[in-house]
Coordinates of C-alpha atoms in Angstrom, one line a residue:
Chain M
X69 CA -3.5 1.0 30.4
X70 CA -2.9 -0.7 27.6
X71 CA -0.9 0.5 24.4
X72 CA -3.3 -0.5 21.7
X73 CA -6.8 -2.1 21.7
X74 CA -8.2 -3.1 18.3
X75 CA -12.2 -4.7 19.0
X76 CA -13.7 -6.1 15.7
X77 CA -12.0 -3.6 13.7
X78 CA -14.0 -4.2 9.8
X79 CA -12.7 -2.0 7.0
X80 CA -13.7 -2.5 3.4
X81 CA -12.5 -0.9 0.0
X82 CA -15.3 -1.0 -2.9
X83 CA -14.3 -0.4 -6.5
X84 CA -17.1 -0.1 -9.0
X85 CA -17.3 -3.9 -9.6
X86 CA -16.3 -5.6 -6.5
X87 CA -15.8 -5.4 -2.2
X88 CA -12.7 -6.1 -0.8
X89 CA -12.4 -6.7 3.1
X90 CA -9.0 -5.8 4.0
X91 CA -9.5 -6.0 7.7
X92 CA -12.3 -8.7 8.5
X93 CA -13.0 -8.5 12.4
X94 CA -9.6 -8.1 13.5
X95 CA -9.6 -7.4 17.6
X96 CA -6.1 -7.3 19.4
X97 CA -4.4 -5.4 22.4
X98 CA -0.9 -4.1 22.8
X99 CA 0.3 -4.1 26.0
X100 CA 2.4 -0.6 27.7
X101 CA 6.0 -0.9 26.6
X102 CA 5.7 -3.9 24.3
X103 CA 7.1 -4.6 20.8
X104 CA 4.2 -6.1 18.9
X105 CA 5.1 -7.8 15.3
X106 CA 2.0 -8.0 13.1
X107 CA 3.3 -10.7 10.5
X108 CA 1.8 -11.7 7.1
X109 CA 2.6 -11.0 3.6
X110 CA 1.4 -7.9 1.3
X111 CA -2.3 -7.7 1.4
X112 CA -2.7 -9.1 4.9
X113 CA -4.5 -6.2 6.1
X114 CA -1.6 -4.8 7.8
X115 CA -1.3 -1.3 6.3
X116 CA -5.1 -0.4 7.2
X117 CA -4.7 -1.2 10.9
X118 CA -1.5 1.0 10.8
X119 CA -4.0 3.2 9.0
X120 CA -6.9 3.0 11.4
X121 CA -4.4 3.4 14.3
X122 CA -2.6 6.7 13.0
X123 CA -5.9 8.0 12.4
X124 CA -5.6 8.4 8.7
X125 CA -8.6 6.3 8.2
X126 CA -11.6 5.4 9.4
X127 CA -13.0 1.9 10.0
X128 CA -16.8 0.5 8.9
X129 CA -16.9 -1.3 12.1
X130 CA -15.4 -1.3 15.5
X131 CA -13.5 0.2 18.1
X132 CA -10.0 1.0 18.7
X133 CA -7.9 2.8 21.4
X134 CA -4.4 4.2 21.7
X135 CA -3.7 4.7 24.8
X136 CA -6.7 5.0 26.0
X137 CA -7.7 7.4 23.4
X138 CA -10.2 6.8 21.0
X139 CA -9.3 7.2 16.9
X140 CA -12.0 9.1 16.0
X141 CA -12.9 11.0 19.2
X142 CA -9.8 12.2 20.2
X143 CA -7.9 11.9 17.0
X144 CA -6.0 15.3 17.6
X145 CA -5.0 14.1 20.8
X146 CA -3.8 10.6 18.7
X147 CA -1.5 12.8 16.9
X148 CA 0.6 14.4 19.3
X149 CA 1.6 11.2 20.7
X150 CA 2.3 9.0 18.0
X151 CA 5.7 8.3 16.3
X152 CA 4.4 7.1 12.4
X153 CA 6.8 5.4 10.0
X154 CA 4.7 4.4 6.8
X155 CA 5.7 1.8 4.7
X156 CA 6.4 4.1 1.5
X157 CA 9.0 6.6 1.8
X158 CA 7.1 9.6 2.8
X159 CA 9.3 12.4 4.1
X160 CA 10.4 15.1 1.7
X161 CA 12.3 14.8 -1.0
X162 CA 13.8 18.0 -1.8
X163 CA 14.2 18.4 1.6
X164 CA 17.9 17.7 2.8
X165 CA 18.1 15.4 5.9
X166 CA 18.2 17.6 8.7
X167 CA 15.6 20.0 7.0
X168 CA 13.5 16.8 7.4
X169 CA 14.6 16.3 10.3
X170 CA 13.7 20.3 11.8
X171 CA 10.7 20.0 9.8
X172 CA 9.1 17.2 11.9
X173 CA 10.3 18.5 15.6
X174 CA 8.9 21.9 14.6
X175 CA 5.3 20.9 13.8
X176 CA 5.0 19.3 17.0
X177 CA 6.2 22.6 18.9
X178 CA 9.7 20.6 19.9
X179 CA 13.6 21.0 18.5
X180 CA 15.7 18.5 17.5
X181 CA 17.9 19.5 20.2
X182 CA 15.9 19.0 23.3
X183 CA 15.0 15.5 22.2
X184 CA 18.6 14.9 20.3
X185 CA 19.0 11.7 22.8
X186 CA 16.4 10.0 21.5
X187 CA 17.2 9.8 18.1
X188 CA 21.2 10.3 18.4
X189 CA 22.2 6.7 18.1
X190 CA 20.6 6.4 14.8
X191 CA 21.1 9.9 13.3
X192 CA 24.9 10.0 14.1
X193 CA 25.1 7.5 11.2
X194 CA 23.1 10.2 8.9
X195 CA 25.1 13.1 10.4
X196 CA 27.7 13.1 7.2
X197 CA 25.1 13.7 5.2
X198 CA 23.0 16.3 6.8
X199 CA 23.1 18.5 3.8
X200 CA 22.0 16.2 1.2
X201 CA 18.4 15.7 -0.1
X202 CA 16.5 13.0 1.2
X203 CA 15.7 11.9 -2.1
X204 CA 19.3 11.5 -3.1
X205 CA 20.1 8.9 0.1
X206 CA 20.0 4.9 -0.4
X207 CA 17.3 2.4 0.9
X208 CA 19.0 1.9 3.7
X209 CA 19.3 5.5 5.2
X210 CA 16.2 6.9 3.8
X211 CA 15.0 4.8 6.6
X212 CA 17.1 5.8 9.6
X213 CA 15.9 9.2 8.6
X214 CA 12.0 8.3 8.6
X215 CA 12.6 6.6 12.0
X216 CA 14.1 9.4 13.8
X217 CA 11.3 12.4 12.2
X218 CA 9.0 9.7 14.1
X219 CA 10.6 9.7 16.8
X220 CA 11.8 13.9 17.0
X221 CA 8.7 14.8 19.7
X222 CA 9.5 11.6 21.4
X223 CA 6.1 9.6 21.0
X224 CA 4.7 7.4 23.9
X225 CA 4.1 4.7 20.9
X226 CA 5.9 4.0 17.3
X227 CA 4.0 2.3 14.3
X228 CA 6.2 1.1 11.7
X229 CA 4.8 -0.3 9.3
X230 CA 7.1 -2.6 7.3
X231 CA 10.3 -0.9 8.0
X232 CA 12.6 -3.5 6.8
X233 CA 10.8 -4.5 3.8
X234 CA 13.6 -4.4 0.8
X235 CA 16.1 -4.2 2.9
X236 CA 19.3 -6.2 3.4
X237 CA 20.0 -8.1 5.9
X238 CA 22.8 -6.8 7.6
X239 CA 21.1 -3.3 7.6
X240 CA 17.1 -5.2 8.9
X241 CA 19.6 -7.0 11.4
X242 CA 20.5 -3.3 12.7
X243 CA 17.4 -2.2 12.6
X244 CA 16.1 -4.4 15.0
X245 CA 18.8 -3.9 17.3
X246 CA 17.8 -0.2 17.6
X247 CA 14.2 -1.4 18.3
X248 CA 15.2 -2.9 21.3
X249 CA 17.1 -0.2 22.3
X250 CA 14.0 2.3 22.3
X251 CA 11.8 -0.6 23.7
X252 CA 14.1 -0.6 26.6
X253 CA 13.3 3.6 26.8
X254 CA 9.6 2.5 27.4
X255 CA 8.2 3.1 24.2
X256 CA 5.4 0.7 23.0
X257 CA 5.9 -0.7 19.2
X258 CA 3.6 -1.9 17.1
X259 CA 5.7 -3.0 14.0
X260 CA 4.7 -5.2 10.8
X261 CA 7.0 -7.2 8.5
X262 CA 6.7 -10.2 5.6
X263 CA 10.0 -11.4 7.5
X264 CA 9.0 -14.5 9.4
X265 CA 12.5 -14.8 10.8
X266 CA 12.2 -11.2 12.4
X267 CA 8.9 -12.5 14.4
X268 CA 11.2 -14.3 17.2
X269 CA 12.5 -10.4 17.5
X270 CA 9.2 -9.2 19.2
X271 CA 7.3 -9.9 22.8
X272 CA 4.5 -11.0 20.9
X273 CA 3.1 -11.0 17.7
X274 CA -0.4 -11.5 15.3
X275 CA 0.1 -13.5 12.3
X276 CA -2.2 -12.5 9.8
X277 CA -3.2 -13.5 6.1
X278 CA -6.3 -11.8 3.9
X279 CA -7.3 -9.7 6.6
X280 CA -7.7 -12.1 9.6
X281 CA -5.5 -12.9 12.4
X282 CA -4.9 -16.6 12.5
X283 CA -2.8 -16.8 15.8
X284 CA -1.5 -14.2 18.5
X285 CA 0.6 -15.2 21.2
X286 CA 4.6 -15.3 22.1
X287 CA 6.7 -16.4 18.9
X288 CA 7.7 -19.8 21.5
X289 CA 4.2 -20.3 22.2
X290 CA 2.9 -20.7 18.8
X291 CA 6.0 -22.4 17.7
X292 CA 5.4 -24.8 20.5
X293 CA 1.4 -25.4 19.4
X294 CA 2.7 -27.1 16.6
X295 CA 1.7 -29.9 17.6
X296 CA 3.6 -32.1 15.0
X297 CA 6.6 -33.8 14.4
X298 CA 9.1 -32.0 12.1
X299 CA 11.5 -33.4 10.4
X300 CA 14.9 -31.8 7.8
X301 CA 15.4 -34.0 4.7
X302 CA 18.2 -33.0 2.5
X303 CA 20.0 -35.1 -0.6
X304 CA 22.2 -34.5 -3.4
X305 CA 19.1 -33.9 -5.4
X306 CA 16.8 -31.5 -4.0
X307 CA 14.4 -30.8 -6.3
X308 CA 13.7 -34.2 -7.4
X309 CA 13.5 -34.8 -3.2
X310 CA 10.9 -32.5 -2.6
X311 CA 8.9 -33.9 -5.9
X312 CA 9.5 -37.2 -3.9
X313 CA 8.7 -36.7 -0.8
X314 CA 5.4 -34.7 -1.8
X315 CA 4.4 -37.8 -4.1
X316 CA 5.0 -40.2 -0.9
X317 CA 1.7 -41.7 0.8
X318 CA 2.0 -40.7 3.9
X319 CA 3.5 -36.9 3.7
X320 CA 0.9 -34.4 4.8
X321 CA 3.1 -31.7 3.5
X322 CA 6.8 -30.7 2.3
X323 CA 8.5 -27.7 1.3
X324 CA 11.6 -26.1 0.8
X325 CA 13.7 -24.1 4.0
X326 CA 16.7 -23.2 2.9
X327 CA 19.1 -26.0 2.3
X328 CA 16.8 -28.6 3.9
X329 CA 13.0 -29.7 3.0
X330 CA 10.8 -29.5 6.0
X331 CA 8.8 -32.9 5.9
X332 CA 5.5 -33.2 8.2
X333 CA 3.4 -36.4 8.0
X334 CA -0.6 -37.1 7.9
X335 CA -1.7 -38.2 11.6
X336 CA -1.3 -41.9 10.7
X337 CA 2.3 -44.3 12.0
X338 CA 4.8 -43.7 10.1
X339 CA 8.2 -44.6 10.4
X340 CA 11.8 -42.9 8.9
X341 CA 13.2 -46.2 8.2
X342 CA 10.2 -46.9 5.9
X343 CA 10.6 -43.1 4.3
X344 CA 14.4 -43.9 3.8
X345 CA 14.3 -46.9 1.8
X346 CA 11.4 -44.9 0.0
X347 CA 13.7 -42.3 -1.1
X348 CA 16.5 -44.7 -1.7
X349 CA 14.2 -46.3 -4.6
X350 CA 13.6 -43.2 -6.2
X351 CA 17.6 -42.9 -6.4
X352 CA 18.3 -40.3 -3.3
X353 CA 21.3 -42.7 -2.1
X354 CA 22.3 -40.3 0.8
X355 CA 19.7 -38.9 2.1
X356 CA 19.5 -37.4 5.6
X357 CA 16.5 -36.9 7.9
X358 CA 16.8 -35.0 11.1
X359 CA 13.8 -34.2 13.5
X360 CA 13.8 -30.4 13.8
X361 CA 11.5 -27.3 15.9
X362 CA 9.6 -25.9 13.7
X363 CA 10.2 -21.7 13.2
X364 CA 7.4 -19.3 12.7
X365 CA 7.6 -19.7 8.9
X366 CA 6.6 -23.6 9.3
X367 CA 3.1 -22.3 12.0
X368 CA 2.3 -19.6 9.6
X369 CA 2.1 -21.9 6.3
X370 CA 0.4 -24.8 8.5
X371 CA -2.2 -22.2 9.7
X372 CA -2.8 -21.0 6.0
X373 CA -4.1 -24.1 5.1
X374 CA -6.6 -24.4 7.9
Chain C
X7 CA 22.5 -27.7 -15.8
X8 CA 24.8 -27.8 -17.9
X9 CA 28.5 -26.9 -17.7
X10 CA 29.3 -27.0 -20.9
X11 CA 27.5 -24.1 -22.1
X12 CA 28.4 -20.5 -20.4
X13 CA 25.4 -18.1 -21.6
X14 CA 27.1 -15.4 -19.3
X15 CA 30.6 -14.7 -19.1
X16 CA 31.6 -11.4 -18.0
X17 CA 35.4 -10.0 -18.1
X18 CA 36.2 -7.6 -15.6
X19 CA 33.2 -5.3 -16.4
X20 CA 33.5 -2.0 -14.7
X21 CA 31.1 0.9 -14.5
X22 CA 31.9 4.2 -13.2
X23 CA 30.1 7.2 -12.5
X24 CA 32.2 9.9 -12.1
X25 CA 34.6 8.6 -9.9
X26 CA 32.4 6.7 -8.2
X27 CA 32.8 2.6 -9.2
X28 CA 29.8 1.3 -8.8
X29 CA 30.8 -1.8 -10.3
X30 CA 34.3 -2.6 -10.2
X31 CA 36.0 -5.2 -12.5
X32 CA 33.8 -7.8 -12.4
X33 CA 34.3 -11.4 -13.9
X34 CA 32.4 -14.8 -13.5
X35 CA 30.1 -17.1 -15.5
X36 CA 27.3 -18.7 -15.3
X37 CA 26.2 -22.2 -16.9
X38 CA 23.0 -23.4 -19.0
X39 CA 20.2 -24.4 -16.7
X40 CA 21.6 -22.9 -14.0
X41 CA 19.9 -20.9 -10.8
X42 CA 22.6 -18.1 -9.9
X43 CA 22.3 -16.1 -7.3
X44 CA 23.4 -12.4 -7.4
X45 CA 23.4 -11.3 -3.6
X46 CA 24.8 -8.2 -2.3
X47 CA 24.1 -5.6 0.6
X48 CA 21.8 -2.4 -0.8
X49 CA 24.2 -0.2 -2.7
X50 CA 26.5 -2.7 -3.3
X51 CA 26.2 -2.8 -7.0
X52 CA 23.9 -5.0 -8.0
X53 CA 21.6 -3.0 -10.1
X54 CA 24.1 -1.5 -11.8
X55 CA 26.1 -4.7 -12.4
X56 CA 22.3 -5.9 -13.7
X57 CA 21.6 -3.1 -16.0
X58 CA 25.4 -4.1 -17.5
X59 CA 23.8 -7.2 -18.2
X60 CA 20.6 -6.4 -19.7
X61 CA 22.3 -4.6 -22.1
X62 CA 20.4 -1.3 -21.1
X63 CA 23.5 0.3 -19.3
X64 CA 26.6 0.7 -21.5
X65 CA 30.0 -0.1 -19.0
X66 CA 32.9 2.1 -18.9
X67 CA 34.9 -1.1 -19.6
X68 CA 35.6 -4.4 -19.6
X69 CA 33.8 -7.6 -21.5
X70 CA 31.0 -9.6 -21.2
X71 CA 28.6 -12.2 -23.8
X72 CA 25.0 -12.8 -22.7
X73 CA 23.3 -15.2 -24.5
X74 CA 26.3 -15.5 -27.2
X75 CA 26.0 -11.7 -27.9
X76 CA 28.7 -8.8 -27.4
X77 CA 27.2 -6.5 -24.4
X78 CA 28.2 -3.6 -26.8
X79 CA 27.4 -4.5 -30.1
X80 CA 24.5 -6.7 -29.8
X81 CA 22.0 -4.9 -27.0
X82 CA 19.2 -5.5 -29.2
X83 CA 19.6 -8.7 -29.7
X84 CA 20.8 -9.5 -25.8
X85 CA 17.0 -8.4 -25.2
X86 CA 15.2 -10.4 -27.7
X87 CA 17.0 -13.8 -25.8
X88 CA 16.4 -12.8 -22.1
X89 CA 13.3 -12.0 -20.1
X90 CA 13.3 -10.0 -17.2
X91 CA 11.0 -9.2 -13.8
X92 CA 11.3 -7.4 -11.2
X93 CA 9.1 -6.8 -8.1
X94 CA 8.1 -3.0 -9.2
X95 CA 7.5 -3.6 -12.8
X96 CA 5.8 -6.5 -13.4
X97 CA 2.8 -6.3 -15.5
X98 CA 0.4 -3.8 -16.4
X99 CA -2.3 -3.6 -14.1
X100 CA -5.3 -1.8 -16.2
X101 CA -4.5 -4.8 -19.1
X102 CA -6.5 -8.4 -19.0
X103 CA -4.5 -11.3 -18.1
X104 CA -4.7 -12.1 -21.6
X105 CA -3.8 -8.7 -23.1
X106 CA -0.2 -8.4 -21.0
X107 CA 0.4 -11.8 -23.0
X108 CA -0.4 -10.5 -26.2
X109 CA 1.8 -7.6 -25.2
X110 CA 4.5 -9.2 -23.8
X111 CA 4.4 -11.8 -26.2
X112 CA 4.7 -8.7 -29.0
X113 CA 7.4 -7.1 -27.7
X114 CA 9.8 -10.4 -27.1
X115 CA 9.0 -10.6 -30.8
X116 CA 7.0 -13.7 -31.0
X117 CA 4.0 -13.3 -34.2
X118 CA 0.4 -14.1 -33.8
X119 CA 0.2 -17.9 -33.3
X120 CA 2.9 -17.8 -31.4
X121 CA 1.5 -15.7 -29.1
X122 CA -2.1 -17.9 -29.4
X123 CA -0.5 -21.1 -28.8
X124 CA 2.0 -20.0 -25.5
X125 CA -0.5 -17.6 -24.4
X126 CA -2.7 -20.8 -23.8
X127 CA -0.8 -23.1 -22.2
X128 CA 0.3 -20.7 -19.8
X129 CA -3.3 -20.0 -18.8
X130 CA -3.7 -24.0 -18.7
X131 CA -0.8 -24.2 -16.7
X132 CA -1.5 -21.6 -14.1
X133 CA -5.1 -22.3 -14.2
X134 CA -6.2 -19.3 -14.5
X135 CA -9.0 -19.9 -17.0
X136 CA -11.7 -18.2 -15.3
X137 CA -9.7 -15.2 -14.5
X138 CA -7.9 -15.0 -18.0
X139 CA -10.4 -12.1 -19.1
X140 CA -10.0 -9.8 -15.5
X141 CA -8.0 -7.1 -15.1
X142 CA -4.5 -8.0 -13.6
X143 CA -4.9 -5.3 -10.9
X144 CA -7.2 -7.5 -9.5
X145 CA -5.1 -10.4 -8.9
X146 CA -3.5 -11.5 -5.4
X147 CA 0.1 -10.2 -5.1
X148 CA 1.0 -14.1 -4.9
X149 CA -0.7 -14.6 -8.5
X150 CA 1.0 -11.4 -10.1
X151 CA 4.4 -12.6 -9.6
X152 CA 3.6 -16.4 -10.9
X153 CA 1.8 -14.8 -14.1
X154 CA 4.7 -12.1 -14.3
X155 CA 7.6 -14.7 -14.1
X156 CA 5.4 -17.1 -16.4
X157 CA 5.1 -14.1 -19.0
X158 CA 9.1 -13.5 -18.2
X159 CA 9.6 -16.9 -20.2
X160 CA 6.9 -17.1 -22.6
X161 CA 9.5 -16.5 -25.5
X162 CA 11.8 -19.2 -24.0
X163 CA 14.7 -17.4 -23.5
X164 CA 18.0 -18.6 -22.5
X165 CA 18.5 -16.3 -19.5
X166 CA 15.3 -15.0 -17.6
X167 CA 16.6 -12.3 -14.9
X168 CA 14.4 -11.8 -11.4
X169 CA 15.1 -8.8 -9.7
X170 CA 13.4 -9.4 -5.9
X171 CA 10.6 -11.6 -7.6
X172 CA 9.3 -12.4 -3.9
X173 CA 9.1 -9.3 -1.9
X174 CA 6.4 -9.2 0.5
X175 CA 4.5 -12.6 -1.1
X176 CA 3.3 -15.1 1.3
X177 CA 5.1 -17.9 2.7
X178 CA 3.1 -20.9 0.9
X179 CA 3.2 -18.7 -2.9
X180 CA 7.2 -17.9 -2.5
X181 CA 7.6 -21.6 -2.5
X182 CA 5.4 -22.0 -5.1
X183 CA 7.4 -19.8 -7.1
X184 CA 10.8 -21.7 -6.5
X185 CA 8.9 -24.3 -8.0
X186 CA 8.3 -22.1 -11.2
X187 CA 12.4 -21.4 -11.1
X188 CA 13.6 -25.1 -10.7
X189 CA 11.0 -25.8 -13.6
X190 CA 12.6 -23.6 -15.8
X191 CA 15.9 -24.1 -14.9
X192 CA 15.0 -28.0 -15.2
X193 CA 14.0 -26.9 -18.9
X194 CA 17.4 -25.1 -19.8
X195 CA 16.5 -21.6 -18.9
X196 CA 19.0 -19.6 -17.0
X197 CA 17.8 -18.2 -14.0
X198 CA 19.7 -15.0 -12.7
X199 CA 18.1 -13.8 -9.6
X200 CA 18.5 -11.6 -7.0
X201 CA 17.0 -11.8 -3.4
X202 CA 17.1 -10.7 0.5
X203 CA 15.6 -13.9 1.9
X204 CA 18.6 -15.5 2.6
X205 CA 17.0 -18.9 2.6
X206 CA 16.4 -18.8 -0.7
X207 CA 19.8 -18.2 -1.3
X208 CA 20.4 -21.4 -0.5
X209 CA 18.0 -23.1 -3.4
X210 CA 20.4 -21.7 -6.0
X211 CA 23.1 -24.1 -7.8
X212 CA 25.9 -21.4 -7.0
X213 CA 25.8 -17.3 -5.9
X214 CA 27.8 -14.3 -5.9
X215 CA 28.0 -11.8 -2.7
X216 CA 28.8 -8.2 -3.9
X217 CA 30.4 -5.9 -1.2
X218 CA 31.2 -2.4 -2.5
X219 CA 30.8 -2.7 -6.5
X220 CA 33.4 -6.1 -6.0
X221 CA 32.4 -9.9 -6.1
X222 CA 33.6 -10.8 -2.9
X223 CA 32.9 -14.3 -3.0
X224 CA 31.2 -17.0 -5.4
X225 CA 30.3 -20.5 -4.9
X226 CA 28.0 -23.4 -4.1
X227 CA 26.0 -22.1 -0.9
X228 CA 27.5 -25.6 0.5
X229 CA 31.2 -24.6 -0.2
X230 CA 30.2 -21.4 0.7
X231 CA 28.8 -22.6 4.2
X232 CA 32.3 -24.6 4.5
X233 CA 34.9 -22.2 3.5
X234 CA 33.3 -19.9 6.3
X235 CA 33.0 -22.0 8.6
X236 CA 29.0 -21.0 9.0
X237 CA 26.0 -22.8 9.7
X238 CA 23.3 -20.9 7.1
X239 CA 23.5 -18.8 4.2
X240 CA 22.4 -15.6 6.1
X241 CA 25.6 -16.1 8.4
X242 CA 28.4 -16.0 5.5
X243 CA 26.3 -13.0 3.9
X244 CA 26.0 -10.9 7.4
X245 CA 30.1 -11.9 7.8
X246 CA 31.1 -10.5 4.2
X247 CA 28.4 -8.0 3.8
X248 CA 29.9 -6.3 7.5
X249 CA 32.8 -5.5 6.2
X250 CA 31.2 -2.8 3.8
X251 CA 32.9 0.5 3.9
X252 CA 30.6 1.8 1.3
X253 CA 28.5 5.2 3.1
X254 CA 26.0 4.4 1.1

C-alpha cells in the first residue's frame, strides 16, 4: 500500500477581486516507510497539500489517499493515524511542555508513558524544562516539542511541514538526524522545506514552484538530468565577475553559490580558454574555473526558467 | 568599501537581563560600503545584540557609535540614518505599493518631493509600474522583500540592517536580492545582515559568529575557511556554533 497518493489534486483560494491556484493539478505517491521532501519556496503550494492531506481542507478537484484511506470519506479514520507538525507554532502556549505533551497523548486515548520510546530521544533534551510554558521556550525547542505531541500516539505517517524553516543550522542539521532515526522505525514522512541543501536528505523528493511540481524523482536522479556542463568561477572581484560573466556572449546563465559563481553556457562550442582571456580583459587577472556537479539548488533554478 | 570610514564601532557592549547576558562584551567594527555578516546559532544573541544597535534597546554597558551617533544619547537620530527589514515586518500589506512609500518615506523624514522623486525611481527600477497602485498583500513573497529592502534604503542611509531578508524566497529571487545588497553596498550603504543560509554567508566582505551572547570569531569568510581548516562556510559555523552550552 502506498503511504500517500495525491491524483490531480486542484485547490483554489478566491478573494473578492481575484483566483489564486495554490495547487494546480498536483498528482504524487509516497511510498510505505519513505521520507518524501516536497521542496520549493513560500507560496509553492506546499502548505495546502499538507492541508489537504491532514484533512483540514478540502480540495476543488481530485483524489487523495493516506494509507489507503480516503481524505474526505474516512477523514476520522485520517486522524487517528496521522502525526501533524504545522509550519506555525501551534501547540499551547500557556501550556508548560509536558502539559503539551499529556494533552496530545490523551486525546488520542494513549499516555505518554506507553509510547515514551518513541519520542525519548528528542524529549530527553526538553526534559529540564518540563515545567515551563511552551510559549516561554526558544525556536529551536518549541520544535522538539511540536515533533514529539505528533508523534505521542505513535502515527503510521508524519507530515511536517517546514520544520526547519528559521532555524539554525546546527539545530536543522539535528533535526534531520532524528528523521532518519524514526524513518528507520518504519514511519512514512512526508516533509517540506525552502532548504535545497536538505533535499539530498530524503529518498525522494517533488520540487515545486507556484503550485506545480516541476520534477520528482531521487535527489541523484534529477541532479544527474542536468544535462549540462557546470562550471565554479571565482576571482578577487566577485561582483564585478558575475556582472561579467552574465554580459559574456555565450553564458546561458550565472549566479552566485556561495564563494563561487555557477557558470552554464547556451548549447553552442565554447571553450574556457576563450572565457579566460575574456575575463582577463575585463581585469579578473586570477580567475579560476572548475567543472563542478550541479546540487539541487542549480536543477531547481534551471527548471524555473522552463 | 571603504576602510577608512567605521559607521559601526561597538566597545564591549553588554546587555543583561537579570543575570542572564544575553550579550556579553561585545566589540568590532564595521567599514563604509561594507556587507557584514552577523551569524550566530538561535539564541545566541543576535537580536538582542541588534536591538543594541538600532538604538531601540538601551545596554546595561559598554560603548558603541552607529552612524557617528552615541547609542545613548543620540537614538533618535541613530534611526533617522539607518533603515531596517526584517522577514516578519516588512511592509504593510492593506497599503498600495505607492502608499508604504509615502509612509515609509514619511517616517525616515524625507518631505514631499522627496518622497515624489525616490518614490519614482524606485517603481522605475523595480518595474513595477503596473502594479504601483495594488495592494502589497498581493505581491509574490519574492517581490515583498525586493520592494521592502528597496523601501529599507529610500532615505539613503548609511547603514541598512536585514534581519533574515530571505526566509522561505525562491532560489532564482534570493539571488536577485544579493544583487540589490552588492548594489547598495557598491553605492556606500552599509549592509548589516543576518542570515541561516550559510551560502550566503559567504557573499559578505567579512562576518561575525556569535556562540552564547560572545563574538566567537570574525573575519573574511576566506580567512575564516583557512584558519579552520574547512572547506565551506556552513562547516566553520556547525564547528563553532557546536560548542554552545547555551540551554536555550
Amino acid at each position: 500500500m502506498k503511504a500517500v497518493v495525491l491524483e490531480n489534486i486542484v485547490k483554489t483560494y478566491k478573494t473578492k477581486k481575484s483566483t489564486v491556484t495554490a495547487v494546480d493539478d498536483v498528482s504524487f505517491s509516497v511510498e510505505e516507510g519513505e521520507l518524501f521532501g516536497l521542496i520549493g519556496p513560500d507560496g509553492a503550494g506546499k502548505t495546502s497539500i499538507f492541508r489537504i492531506l491532514t484533512t483540514l481542507l478540502l480540495a476543488d478537484k481530485g483524489s487523495a489517499k493516506v494509507l489507503g484511506l480516503d481524505v474526505v470519506d474516512d477523514y476520522k479514520k485520517i486522524r487517528d493515524i496521522v502525526g501533524y507538525m504545522p509550519g506555525k507554532f501551534s501547540l499551547y502556549t500557556d501550556l508548560t511542555v509536558e502539559e503539551n505533551l499529556e494533552f496530545f497523548a490523551t486525546i488520542f486515548n494513549t499516555t505518554i508513558k506507553e509510547n515514551y520510546d518513541l519520542v525519548a530521544d528528542i524529549y530527553k533534551q526538553l526534559e529540564p524544562f518540563k515545567t515551563r510554558r511552551a510559549g516561554k521556550l526558544s525556536g529551536g525547542m518549541k520544535q522538539k516539542l511540536a515533533l514529539s505531541c505528533a508523534l505521542i500516539h505513535k502515527p503510521k505517517i508524519l507530515f511536517l511541514d517546514e520544520p526547519t524553516t528559521g532555524v539554525d543550522p546546527v539545530s536543522r542539521k539535528e533535526f534531520w538526524e532524528m528523521l532518519k532515526r524514526l524513518k528507520a522505525q518504519g514511519i512514512s514522512i512526508l516533509v517540506s522545506t525552502p532548504y535545497m541543501d536538505e533535499a539530498k536528505l530524503c529518498d525522494r523528493i517533488a520540487l515545486i514552484q507556484n503550485g506545480k511540481i516541476m520534477k520528482i524523482d531521487t535527489p541523484q536522479n534529477i541532479v544527474n538530468q542536468f544535462g549540462k556542463n557546470l562550471y565554479a568561477v571565482h576571482s578577487e572581484k566577485m561582483f564585478n565577475l558575475l556582472n561579467d560573466l552574465r554580459d559574456y556572449k555565450k553564458t546561458e546563465s550565472c549566479y552566485a553559490f556561495g564563494e563561487n559563481h555557477h557558470l552554464s553556457m547556451k548549447d553552442e562550442e565554447y571553450n574556457l580558454d576563450e572565457i579566460k582571456s575574456y575575463l582577463e580583459e575585463k581585469g579578473h587577472r586570477r580567475a579560476t574555473i572548475k567543472k563542478i556537479d550541479p546540487g539541487i539548488e542549480d536543477c531547481f533554478m534551471q527548471l524555473m526558467k522552463k | 568599501m571603504n576602510k577608512n570610514e567605521i559607521v559601526i564601532k561597538t566597545d564591549k557592549l553588554t546587555k543583561k537581563f537579570g543575570d542572564f547576558v544575553a550579550a556579553n562584551e561585545i566589540t568590532f567594527e564595521v567599514y563604509k560600503g561594507e556587507i557584514f555578516g552577523f551569524l550566530g546559532a538561535n539564541g545566541a544573541g543576535k537580536t538582542t545584540a541588534m536591538k543594541m544597535l538600532i538604538g531601540i534597546s538601551k545596554p546595561s554597558f559598554g560603548k558603541a557609535n552607529i552612524a557617528g551617533f552615541d547609542i545613548y544619547k543620540e537614538t533618535e537620530k541613530i534611526k533617522k540614518s539607518i533603515g531596517y527589514m526584517s522577514q516578519k515586518f516588512s511592509l504593510y500589506e492593506d497599503l498600495t505599493i505607492r502608499e508604504n512609500i509615502q509612509f515609509f518615506g514619511g517616517v525616515y523624514g524625507l518631505n514631499d518631493n522627496e518622497i515624489v522623486s525616490a518614490g519614482n525611481k524606485l517603481i522605475d527600477k523595480l518595474g513595477l509600474h503596473d502594479e504601483a497602485d495594488k495592494l502589497v498583500g498581493s505581491l509574490p513573497l519574492g517581490w515583498k522583500q525586493k520592494l521592502s529592502f528597496s523601501i529599507a534604503i529610500l532615505h539613503n542611509p548609511k547603514i541598512v540592517f536585514l534581519d533574515e531578508p530571505t526566509g522561505g524566497v525562491d532560489p532564482i529571487t534570493r539571488r536577485q536580492f544579493w544583487d540589490m545588497i552588492y548594489e547598495a553596498a557598491d553605492n556606500g550603504i552599509t549592509v548589516f545582515v543576518t542570515t541561516h543560509y550559510m551560502d550566503e554567508a559567504e557573499y559578505c566582505h567579512r562576518v561575525s559568529i556569535m556562540v552564547d551572547g560572545v563574538i566567537k570569531a570574525l573575519d573574511s569568510p576566506e580567512q575564516l575557511k583557512k584558519h579552520y581548516n574547512a572547506e565551506s562556510m556552513d562547516e566553520v559555523f556547525l564547528m563553532l556554533a557546536r560548542s554552545a552550552k547555551r540551554g536555550e
